Short mmCIF file of C-alpha atoms in Angstrom, two decimals:
data_model
loop_
_atom_site.label_atom_id
_atom_site.label_comp_id
_atom_site.label_asym_id
_atom_site.label_seq_id
_atom_site.Cartn_x
_atom_site.Cartn_y
_atom_site.Cartn_z
CA MET A 1 -61.63 -127.40 -26.78
CA TYR A 2 -61.25 -124.94 -24.09
CA PRO A 3 -59.35 -124.78 -21.01
CA ARG A 4 -60.10 -125.44 -17.02
CA PRO A 5 -61.50 -122.43 -15.45
CA PHE A 6 -58.90 -119.87 -14.68
CA ARG A 7 -58.71 -116.43 -13.12
CA TYR A 8 -57.80 -113.61 -15.55
CA HIS A 9 -55.07 -110.83 -14.30
CA ARG A 10 -54.22 -108.10 -16.31
CA ALA A 11 -50.75 -106.62 -15.51
CA ALA A 12 -50.11 -102.81 -16.30
CA SER A 13 -46.56 -103.23 -15.66
CA ILE A 14 -43.67 -105.55 -14.99
CA ARG A 15 -43.71 -104.69 -11.37
CA GLU A 16 -47.55 -105.67 -11.11
CA ALA A 17 -46.75 -109.02 -13.08
CA VAL A 18 -44.06 -109.88 -10.53
CA SER A 19 -46.13 -109.18 -7.34
CA LEU A 20 -49.21 -110.70 -9.14
CA LEU A 21 -46.72 -113.93 -9.54
CA ALA A 22 -45.61 -113.77 -6.01
CA GLU A 23 -49.17 -113.24 -4.44
CA LEU A 24 -50.78 -116.21 -6.71
CA GLY A 25 -47.97 -118.65 -6.21
CA GLU A 26 -47.41 -121.87 -8.29
CA GLU A 27 -51.04 -122.03 -9.76
CA ALA A 28 -50.13 -118.96 -11.84
CA LYS A 29 -48.95 -118.94 -15.34
CA LEU A 30 -47.84 -115.72 -17.46
CA LEU A 31 -49.73 -115.29 -20.84
CA ALA A 32 -47.06 -113.76 -23.42
CA GLY A 33 -48.31 -114.76 -26.98
CA GLY A 34 -50.06 -117.93 -25.94
CA GLN A 35 -48.98 -120.11 -28.96
CA SER A 36 -47.92 -122.86 -26.50
CA LEU A 37 -49.66 -122.27 -23.58
CA ILE A 38 -53.18 -122.21 -24.78
CA PRO A 39 -52.93 -125.04 -26.76
CA LEU A 40 -51.51 -126.91 -23.96
CA MET A 41 -54.41 -125.61 -21.63
CA LYS A 42 -57.04 -126.45 -24.41
CA LEU A 43 -55.59 -130.08 -24.36
CA ARG A 44 -55.66 -129.95 -20.46
CA LEU A 45 -52.12 -130.75 -20.33
CA ALA A 46 -51.71 -127.30 -18.42
CA SER A 47 -54.39 -126.17 -15.70
CA PRO A 48 -53.38 -123.09 -14.40
CA HIS A 49 -55.81 -121.59 -11.78
CA HIS A 50 -54.59 -118.05 -12.67
CA LEU A 51 -53.23 -116.15 -15.98
CA VAL A 52 -51.36 -113.05 -15.43
CA ASP A 53 -51.26 -111.40 -18.89
CA LEU A 54 -48.73 -109.59 -20.06
CA ASN A 55 -49.69 -108.36 -23.23
CA PHE A 56 -51.40 -105.15 -22.34
CA ILE A 57 -47.90 -103.51 -20.41
CA PRO A 58 -46.52 -100.80 -22.61
CA ASP A 59 -43.28 -100.91 -23.86
CA LEU A 60 -42.39 -104.55 -23.66
CA SER A 61 -42.04 -104.99 -27.18
CA TYR A 62 -39.28 -103.73 -29.27
CA VAL A 63 -36.02 -104.09 -31.24
CA ARG A 64 -33.55 -101.30 -30.09
CA PRO A 65 -29.95 -101.27 -31.63
CA GLU A 66 -27.41 -99.65 -28.88
CA ASP A 67 -23.43 -99.57 -28.71
CA GLY A 68 -23.08 -103.13 -30.66
CA LEU A 69 -26.08 -104.64 -29.06
CA LEU A 70 -29.50 -105.50 -29.81
CA ARG A 71 -31.80 -105.27 -27.30
CA PHE A 72 -35.31 -107.12 -27.41
CA GLY A 73 -38.16 -106.69 -25.44
CA ALA A 74 -39.62 -109.60 -23.87
CA LEU A 75 -42.90 -109.58 -25.68
CA THR A 76 -41.60 -108.68 -29.20
CA ARG A 77 -43.10 -110.94 -31.51
CA HIS A 78 -41.54 -113.15 -33.85
CA ALA A 79 -42.66 -111.26 -36.93
CA GLU A 80 -41.41 -108.10 -35.47
CA VAL A 81 -37.97 -109.58 -35.38
CA GLU A 82 -38.56 -110.80 -38.81
CA ALA A 83 -39.51 -107.08 -40.16
CA SER A 84 -36.82 -105.37 -38.11
CA PRO A 85 -34.00 -103.63 -40.35
CA ALA A 86 -31.80 -103.80 -37.20
CA ALA A 87 -32.17 -107.69 -36.54
CA GLN A 88 -31.86 -108.57 -40.37
CA GLN A 89 -28.26 -107.16 -40.13
CA ILE A 90 -27.82 -110.56 -38.26
CA PRO A 91 -29.16 -112.99 -40.83
CA ILE A 92 -29.12 -115.93 -38.37
CA LEU A 93 -31.92 -114.12 -36.25
CA HIS A 94 -34.15 -113.35 -39.43
CA ASP A 95 -33.55 -117.04 -40.42
CA CYS A 96 -35.08 -118.09 -37.33
CA ALA A 97 -37.79 -115.19 -36.92
CA ALA A 98 -39.02 -116.05 -40.47
CA GLY A 99 -38.86 -119.53 -40.06
CA ILE A 100 -41.07 -120.17 -37.29
CA ALA A 101 -44.35 -121.81 -37.63
CA ASP A 102 -46.48 -120.00 -39.84
CA VAL A 103 -47.42 -116.07 -40.70
CA GLN A 104 -50.09 -116.19 -37.81
CA VAL A 105 -48.25 -117.84 -35.15
CA ARG A 106 -45.27 -115.37 -35.82
CA ASN A 107 -47.25 -112.49 -35.38
CA ARG A 108 -48.74 -113.66 -31.99
CA GLY A 109 -45.54 -115.63 -30.20
CA THR A 110 -42.76 -113.72 -28.65
CA LEU A 111 -39.10 -114.28 -28.23
CA GLY A 112 -39.29 -114.10 -24.41
CA GLY A 113 -42.06 -116.38 -24.11
CA SER A 114 -40.10 -119.11 -26.31
CA LEU A 115 -36.89 -118.91 -24.28
CA ALA A 116 -38.85 -119.25 -21.00
CA GLU A 117 -41.02 -121.91 -22.05
CA ALA A 118 -37.87 -123.79 -22.94
CA ASP A 119 -39.65 -126.28 -25.09
CA PRO A 120 -36.96 -128.74 -26.49
CA SER A 121 -37.70 -127.96 -29.76
CA GLY A 122 -38.15 -123.94 -29.46
CA ASP A 123 -36.16 -122.07 -32.28
CA TRP A 124 -34.68 -119.17 -30.60
CA ALA A 125 -32.63 -121.07 -27.91
CA PRO A 126 -30.14 -122.72 -30.27
CA VAL A 127 -30.07 -119.44 -32.19
CA LEU A 128 -29.19 -117.19 -29.52
CA LEU A 129 -26.73 -119.45 -27.85
CA THR A 130 -24.46 -119.07 -30.91
CA LEU A 131 -24.17 -115.24 -30.38
CA PRO A 132 -23.07 -113.65 -27.14
CA THR A 133 -26.74 -113.32 -25.49
CA GLU A 134 -27.98 -112.31 -22.06
CA VAL A 135 -31.48 -112.46 -20.31
CA VAL A 136 -32.59 -109.82 -18.12
CA CYS A 137 -34.74 -111.23 -15.49
CA VAL A 138 -37.21 -109.39 -12.87
CA GLY A 139 -38.31 -110.93 -9.60
CA PRO A 140 -39.29 -109.83 -6.30
CA GLU A 141 -35.54 -109.35 -5.26
CA GLY A 142 -34.92 -107.05 -8.34
CA GLU A 143 -33.29 -107.47 -11.52
CA ARG A 144 -30.30 -109.93 -12.67
CA THR A 145 -28.80 -110.39 -16.03
CA LEU A 146 -27.84 -113.97 -16.69
CA PRO A 147 -25.82 -115.29 -19.81
CA LEU A 148 -28.32 -117.60 -22.05
CA ALA A 149 -25.68 -120.42 -21.57
CA GLU A 150 -26.46 -120.59 -18.09
CA PHE A 151 -30.41 -120.23 -18.58
CA PHE A 152 -31.69 -123.87 -19.65
CA VAL A 153 -31.81 -126.41 -16.93
CA ASP A 154 -33.95 -129.25 -18.55
CA ALA A 155 -36.87 -129.87 -20.95
CA TYR A 156 -39.47 -126.63 -19.90
CA THR A 157 -37.27 -125.54 -17.08
CA THR A 158 -34.96 -122.71 -16.84
CA VAL A 159 -33.18 -121.16 -13.86
CA LEU A 160 -36.01 -118.55 -13.65
CA ARG A 161 -37.41 -118.40 -10.15
CA PRO A 162 -40.90 -118.65 -9.10
CA ALA A 163 -42.08 -115.19 -9.50
CA GLU A 164 -39.42 -113.95 -12.05
CA LEU A 165 -39.86 -113.25 -15.52
CA ILE A 166 -38.00 -112.28 -18.74
CA ARG A 167 -38.13 -108.42 -19.33
CA GLU A 168 -35.54 -108.33 -21.86
CA VAL A 169 -33.23 -110.13 -24.03
CA VAL A 170 -29.64 -108.74 -25.05
CA VAL A 171 -27.61 -109.97 -28.27
CA ARG A 172 -24.24 -108.46 -29.06
CA ARG A 173 -23.82 -108.08 -32.51
CA PRO A 174 -21.12 -110.16 -34.22
CA PRO A 175 -17.93 -108.50 -35.28
CA PRO A 176 -17.40 -107.68 -39.01
CA GLY A 177 -16.20 -111.02 -40.94
CA SER A 178 -18.87 -112.67 -39.18
CA GLY A 179 -22.02 -114.67 -40.51
CA GLY A 180 -24.31 -117.37 -39.26
CA ALA A 181 -27.24 -119.67 -40.40
CA TYR A 182 -30.11 -121.29 -38.76
CA LEU A 183 -31.62 -124.69 -40.99
CA ALA A 184 -34.70 -126.45 -39.57
CA VAL A 185 -35.93 -129.51 -41.01
CA LYS A 186 -39.97 -129.68 -40.41
CA ARG A 187 -42.73 -131.86 -41.89
CA SER A 188 -44.75 -128.78 -42.73
CA ALA A 189 -45.04 -124.93 -41.32
CA PRO A 190 -46.89 -125.12 -38.29
CA VAL A 191 -45.16 -128.26 -36.80
CA TYR A 192 -42.09 -128.44 -34.44
CA ALA A 193 -38.92 -129.14 -36.13
CA THR A 194 -37.58 -132.70 -36.22
CA ALA A 195 -33.95 -131.33 -35.94
CA THR A 196 -32.39 -127.98 -36.19
CA ALA A 197 -28.66 -126.31 -36.48
CA ALA A 198 -27.57 -122.93 -35.87
CA VAL A 199 -24.00 -121.85 -36.85
CA GLN A 200 -22.47 -118.91 -36.37
CA LEU A 201 -18.80 -118.15 -37.75
CA MET A 202 -16.10 -115.32 -37.86
CA LEU A 203 -13.48 -115.68 -40.71
CA ALA A 204 -10.46 -114.15 -39.94
CA ASP A 205 -9.36 -114.27 -43.80
CA ARG A 206 -11.92 -115.69 -46.08
CA GLU A 207 -10.83 -119.27 -45.37
CA THR A 208 -9.93 -119.59 -41.59
CA CYS A 209 -12.19 -119.74 -38.97
CA SER A 210 -11.48 -117.39 -36.02
CA GLU A 211 -14.45 -118.12 -34.05
CA ALA A 212 -17.64 -120.68 -34.10
CA GLY A 213 -20.58 -120.98 -32.44
CA ILE A 214 -22.81 -124.41 -33.20
CA ALA A 215 -26.04 -125.34 -31.13
CA LEU A 216 -28.64 -127.90 -32.22
CA GLY A 217 -32.41 -127.91 -31.51
CA ALA A 218 -35.05 -130.67 -30.68
CA VAL A 219 -32.41 -133.28 -30.41
CA GLY A 220 -32.10 -133.30 -26.68
CA LEU A 221 -33.88 -132.19 -23.46
CA THR A 222 -32.29 -128.68 -23.82
CA PRO A 223 -30.69 -126.74 -26.63
CA ILE A 224 -27.22 -128.46 -27.13
CA LYS A 225 -24.05 -126.13 -27.46
CA ALA A 226 -21.76 -128.46 -29.55
CA ALA A 227 -18.63 -127.53 -28.15
CA GLU A 228 -16.39 -130.20 -29.74
CA ALA A 229 -18.13 -129.30 -32.99
CA GLU A 230 -16.99 -125.63 -32.70
CA ALA A 231 -13.56 -126.70 -31.40
CA ALA A 232 -13.30 -128.65 -34.66
CA LEU A 233 -13.50 -125.47 -36.76
CA ARG A 234 -11.66 -122.81 -34.51
CA GLY A 235 -8.38 -121.84 -35.88
CA GLN A 236 -9.08 -124.26 -39.03
CA ARG A 237 -9.11 -123.39 -42.75
CA LEU A 238 -12.73 -124.32 -43.95
CA THR A 239 -11.71 -127.41 -45.97
CA PRO A 240 -14.49 -130.45 -46.68
CA ASP A 241 -12.55 -132.48 -44.03
CA THR A 242 -12.62 -129.85 -41.29
CA ILE A 243 -16.34 -129.21 -41.82
CA THR A 244 -17.08 -132.96 -41.86
CA ARG A 245 -15.08 -133.34 -38.39
CA ALA A 246 -17.10 -130.68 -37.07
CA ALA A 247 -20.61 -132.19 -38.47
CA GLU A 248 -19.56 -135.54 -36.92
CA ALA A 249 -18.64 -133.94 -33.55
CA ALA A 250 -22.21 -132.24 -33.54
CA SER A 251 -24.01 -135.64 -34.66
CA ALA A 252 -22.07 -137.19 -31.39
CA ALA A 253 -23.21 -134.29 -29.35
CA CYS A 254 -26.93 -134.53 -29.56
CA ASP A 255 -29.30 -136.57 -27.68
CA PRO A 256 -32.46 -136.96 -29.78
CA GLN A 257 -35.42 -139.17 -28.69
CA PRO A 258 -36.88 -141.49 -31.25
CA ASP A 259 -40.67 -140.43 -32.15
CA GLY A 260 -43.20 -139.65 -34.82
CA ARG A 261 -40.98 -137.36 -36.48
CA GLY A 262 -38.10 -140.06 -36.89
CA SER A 263 -35.91 -142.49 -35.06
CA ALA A 264 -32.71 -141.37 -32.90
CA ALA A 265 -30.20 -142.48 -35.78
CA TYR A 266 -32.30 -140.88 -38.36
CA LYS A 267 -31.95 -137.30 -36.53
CA ARG A 268 -28.46 -137.75 -35.64
CA ALA A 269 -27.82 -138.15 -39.44
CA LEU A 270 -30.10 -135.37 -39.91
CA VAL A 271 -28.21 -133.09 -37.64
CA GLY A 272 -24.51 -134.03 -39.21
CA ALA A 273 -26.17 -132.96 -42.63
CA LEU A 274 -27.82 -129.67 -41.28
CA VAL A 275 -24.51 -128.48 -39.61
CA LYS A 276 -22.41 -129.44 -42.80
CA ARG A 277 -25.11 -126.81 -44.86
CA ALA A 278 -25.32 -124.60 -42.14
CA ILE A 279 -21.42 -124.10 -41.86
CA ALA A 280 -21.26 -123.58 -45.67
CA LEU A 281 -23.89 -121.08 -45.61
CA ALA A 282 -22.80 -119.21 -42.67
CA ALA A 283 -19.20 -118.93 -44.18
CA ARG A 284 -20.77 -117.54 -47.69
CA ARG A 285 -22.23 -114.96 -45.40
CA ALA A 286 -19.02 -114.22 -43.62
CA ARG A 287 -17.62 -113.35 -46.91
CA GLY A 288 -20.08 -110.74 -47.33
CA GLU A 289 -22.51 -112.91 -49.81
CA GLN A 290 -26.19 -112.32 -49.35
CA VAL A 291 -27.71 -115.95 -49.21
CA GLU A 292 -31.50 -116.50 -48.66
CA VAL A 293 -31.91 -119.24 -46.12
CA SER A 294 -35.37 -120.92 -45.16
CA HIS A 295 -36.55 -123.73 -43.33
CA ILE A 296 -36.73 -126.89 -45.10
CA TYR A 297 -40.01 -128.79 -45.44
CA ALA A 298 -39.42 -132.38 -45.80
CA MET B 1 -60.14 -123.70 -7.27
CA PRO B 2 -62.96 -120.93 -6.24
CA ASP B 3 -66.01 -122.10 -8.18
CA GLU B 4 -66.79 -118.30 -8.98
CA ILE B 5 -64.51 -117.20 -11.68
CA PRO B 6 -65.27 -113.64 -12.37
CA ARG B 7 -66.21 -112.37 -16.00
CA VAL B 8 -64.48 -110.02 -17.72
CA PRO B 9 -65.45 -107.00 -19.56
CA ILE B 10 -64.26 -106.41 -23.10
CA ALA B 11 -64.94 -103.88 -25.39
CA LEU B 12 -63.96 -104.14 -29.08
CA ARG B 13 -64.84 -103.48 -32.85
CA VAL B 14 -65.43 -106.69 -35.08
CA ASN B 15 -65.69 -105.66 -38.69
CA GLY B 16 -65.90 -101.94 -37.53
CA LYS B 17 -69.09 -102.60 -35.16
CA ARG B 18 -68.74 -101.80 -31.54
CA TYR B 19 -69.27 -104.36 -28.82
CA ALA B 20 -68.96 -104.49 -25.02
CA LEU B 21 -69.66 -107.47 -23.32
CA GLU B 22 -68.55 -109.68 -20.36
CA VAL B 23 -66.89 -112.89 -20.97
CA GLU B 24 -65.60 -115.86 -19.30
CA PRO B 25 -61.69 -115.44 -19.17
CA ARG B 26 -61.27 -119.17 -20.92
CA LEU B 27 -63.55 -118.35 -23.68
CA LEU B 28 -61.60 -118.67 -27.09
CA LEU B 29 -61.90 -115.42 -29.54
CA VAL B 30 -62.87 -117.99 -32.23
CA ASP B 31 -65.82 -119.15 -29.73
CA PHE B 32 -66.50 -115.42 -28.73
CA LEU B 33 -67.09 -114.73 -32.68
CA ARG B 34 -69.24 -117.58 -33.36
CA ARG B 35 -71.54 -117.96 -30.21
CA GLU B 36 -71.61 -114.41 -28.59
CA LEU B 37 -71.59 -112.64 -31.92
CA ARG B 38 -73.14 -115.40 -33.97
CA LEU B 39 -70.27 -114.41 -36.60
CA THR B 40 -70.14 -118.04 -37.92
CA GLY B 41 -68.04 -117.79 -41.08
CA THR B 42 -64.86 -118.03 -38.85
CA HIS B 43 -64.53 -121.92 -38.99
CA VAL B 44 -62.81 -124.23 -36.19
CA GLY B 45 -60.91 -126.72 -38.09
CA CYS B 46 -58.01 -128.75 -35.96
CA ASP B 47 -58.63 -126.49 -33.20
CA THR B 48 -54.93 -127.01 -32.30
CA THR B 49 -53.18 -124.24 -33.96
CA TYR B 50 -52.50 -126.02 -37.16
CA CYS B 51 -54.91 -125.59 -39.89
CA GLY B 52 -55.60 -121.79 -39.98
CA ALA B 53 -59.25 -122.21 -40.66
CA CYS B 54 -59.97 -119.62 -37.71
CA THR B 55 -57.93 -117.17 -38.94
CA VAL B 56 -59.04 -113.84 -38.38
CA LEU B 57 -56.84 -110.20 -38.46
CA LEU B 58 -56.48 -108.90 -34.75
CA ASN B 59 -55.45 -105.30 -34.77
CA GLY B 60 -54.47 -105.66 -38.49
CA VAL B 61 -52.53 -108.82 -38.04
CA SER B 62 -53.57 -112.65 -38.93
CA VAL B 63 -53.92 -114.78 -35.84
CA LYS B 64 -55.48 -117.97 -35.15
CA SER B 65 -58.33 -117.17 -33.31
CA CYS B 66 -58.64 -120.85 -31.69
CA THR B 67 -55.37 -119.83 -29.78
CA ALA B 68 -56.21 -116.53 -28.67
CA LEU B 69 -58.77 -115.43 -25.81
CA ALA B 70 -61.31 -113.07 -26.10
CA VAL B 71 -60.25 -111.29 -23.17
CA GLN B 72 -56.97 -110.74 -25.06
CA ALA B 73 -58.98 -108.87 -27.91
CA ASP B 74 -60.21 -106.51 -25.49
CA GLN B 75 -59.48 -102.85 -26.70
CA SER B 76 -58.94 -104.18 -30.39
CA GLU B 77 -60.06 -104.33 -33.89
CA VAL B 78 -61.07 -107.60 -35.35
CA LEU B 79 -61.71 -108.52 -38.97
CA THR B 80 -63.42 -111.48 -39.83
CA VAL B 81 -64.48 -113.13 -43.42
CA GLU B 82 -67.84 -111.28 -42.70
CA GLY B 83 -66.12 -107.94 -42.79
CA LEU B 84 -64.28 -108.35 -46.12
CA GLU B 85 -67.40 -107.86 -48.32
CA GLN B 86 -68.32 -103.91 -48.74
CA ASP B 87 -71.46 -102.51 -49.75
CA GLY B 88 -73.06 -105.54 -50.70
CA ARG B 89 -69.61 -106.16 -53.11
CA LEU B 90 -67.55 -108.92 -52.56
CA HIS B 91 -63.94 -108.03 -51.95
CA PRO B 92 -61.65 -108.89 -54.94
CA LEU B 93 -60.35 -111.91 -53.10
CA GLN B 94 -63.67 -113.60 -52.56
CA GLN B 95 -64.51 -112.71 -56.16
CA ALA B 96 -61.44 -114.28 -57.41
CA PHE B 97 -61.52 -117.30 -55.05
CA ALA B 98 -65.23 -117.75 -56.80
CA ASP B 99 -63.77 -117.10 -60.23
CA HIS B 100 -60.79 -119.60 -60.07
CA HIS B 101 -62.11 -122.17 -58.17
CA GLY B 102 -60.08 -121.52 -55.24
CA LEU B 103 -62.49 -123.45 -53.02
CA GLN B 104 -64.10 -126.85 -53.19
CA CYS B 105 -65.72 -127.56 -49.92
CA GLY B 106 -65.20 -124.32 -48.59
CA TYR B 107 -63.97 -124.97 -44.84
CA CYS B 108 -60.70 -123.64 -45.02
CA THR B 109 -62.00 -120.31 -47.35
CA PRO B 110 -62.37 -118.07 -44.59
CA GLY B 111 -59.10 -118.50 -42.90
CA MET B 112 -57.36 -118.60 -46.54
CA LEU B 113 -59.16 -115.45 -47.71
CA LEU B 114 -57.88 -113.71 -44.24
CA SER B 115 -54.32 -114.88 -44.68
CA ALA B 116 -54.29 -114.08 -48.33
CA TYR B 117 -55.73 -110.77 -47.35
CA GLN B 118 -52.55 -110.45 -44.97
CA LEU B 119 -50.42 -111.45 -47.44
CA LEU B 120 -51.29 -108.64 -49.92
CA ALA B 121 -51.54 -106.11 -47.23
CA LYS B 122 -47.77 -106.63 -46.89
CA SER B 123 -46.94 -107.39 -50.34
CA PRO B 124 -49.32 -106.18 -53.20
CA ASN B 125 -47.38 -108.19 -55.74
CA PRO B 126 -46.15 -111.23 -54.05
CA SER B 127 -43.59 -113.61 -55.68
CA GLU B 128 -44.63 -117.42 -55.67
CA ALA B 129 -41.99 -118.05 -52.76
CA GLU B 130 -43.90 -115.20 -50.81
CA MET B 131 -47.54 -116.62 -51.90
CA ARG B 132 -46.60 -120.29 -50.49
CA LYS B 133 -45.09 -118.93 -47.31
CA GLY B 134 -48.00 -116.42 -46.26
CA ILE B 135 -50.66 -119.39 -46.78
CA ALA B 136 -48.12 -121.78 -45.16
CA GLY B 137 -50.23 -121.59 -41.85
CA ASN B 138 -53.31 -122.61 -43.76
CA THR B 139 -54.36 -126.05 -44.60
CA CYS B 140 -56.47 -127.11 -47.62
CA ARG B 141 -57.78 -130.73 -48.26
CA CYS B 142 -59.68 -130.01 -51.42
CA THR B 143 -58.04 -128.00 -54.15
CA GLY B 144 -54.01 -128.88 -53.85
CA TYR B 145 -53.80 -125.11 -53.69
CA GLN B 146 -53.10 -124.24 -57.28
CA ASN B 147 -56.52 -122.55 -57.62
CA ILE B 148 -55.70 -120.82 -54.48
CA PHE B 149 -52.76 -119.38 -55.83
CA LYS B 150 -54.36 -118.41 -59.07
CA ALA B 151 -57.14 -116.45 -57.28
CA ILE B 152 -54.86 -114.34 -55.24
CA ARG B 153 -52.58 -113.79 -57.92
CA ALA B 154 -55.66 -112.60 -59.83
CA ALA B 155 -56.85 -110.59 -56.72
CA ALA B 156 -53.53 -108.93 -56.51
CA ALA B 157 -53.48 -107.42 -59.80
CA GLN B 158 -57.18 -106.48 -59.59
CA MET B 159 -56.08 -104.71 -56.26
CA ARG B 160 -53.25 -103.14 -57.67
CA GLY B 161 -54.88 -102.01 -60.51
CA ARG B 162 -57.39 -99.94 -58.76
#
């Protein structure tokens, strides 16, 4: 299979990529890792007339720790996040990076591309929604920084304007006493998940949750921030009862579509179970325990 | 859409050999390797980024060559299964796949070898879990994988011993 013919443009800088997008208009698409775009083009679900390749822009791929922040270049590959010691200090980031698809896709796919594509099953969006995350965007009018929470509009739709692109993703490091976990259930490595849950907690003492971020993936048109599930934990001791209440609130917050991966009811139940497990894992990590977490193949 | 799509010049090294050609932008890396360079060891399996039969190394990291464009390989170094053999001697992984029956039909083997090569480059003594994760992007419908693991383990031991 091969895509419809298109013209290929290689941007040498972000500035040039933005002007190419502005000049070529709606029929142009950005090529980052290409792990979604190229399959979509081969299946003729997307037939852009122009591709603007970002891969030859220098210095767009990095994980840079700085004053309580982690800065990710938009073109940072999942595998680079997986291998980054700075990113490993925030275990939920490592869970995500090390679990996306398979080695080959992680070697190629990018963090910026995952967010900009806004696939409802994308892994990065729910994970980063549990941490204070900002997206630095560049367009013809210059640069603007947006909270990730305001970034997603609908399935495959973000607030990015026509000639705008992501330059950098900035994550604030969680304070000491924090821990998180990201769980995804999928049939096999290369496929999209049936449902995912990201939980990031802060414990005031070893038992009481002072802050909670919970987000769900693949169970709605956009990643879902489960505010009521978070509220069920905040200020509470992490007892089986509180954890169950949070899981039930997360199940209620999701809006799954029935498909080949499962019925809506199954996915809703799955979300509850994943949130429950992720809370327990996040709490252990918040208490300083080293826990290995990986995606679940079922 | 204008009918004349300009071809794009690319210069790269494949298995150590230099090539400079002009390609259509939509040409996939796997089709470039198979059709333009006649390196047909790299297979097209699912053609949808699932099976990994088309796995090659691009600048030292494994990629599914059905999901990369030839133009993106400009200025890079590609390693395919044909490049594993050195001076007429099979690579230890190739020999181990033969010795341990790590293949039956052989369709997935070129991609499996490159994924195993990538795995051992990163972890010379991989754990069971690392091995499973390392080839999770490669589907084999014959072997049930156990002989592939045996072969990777044997090759890893031999390569560490050298």
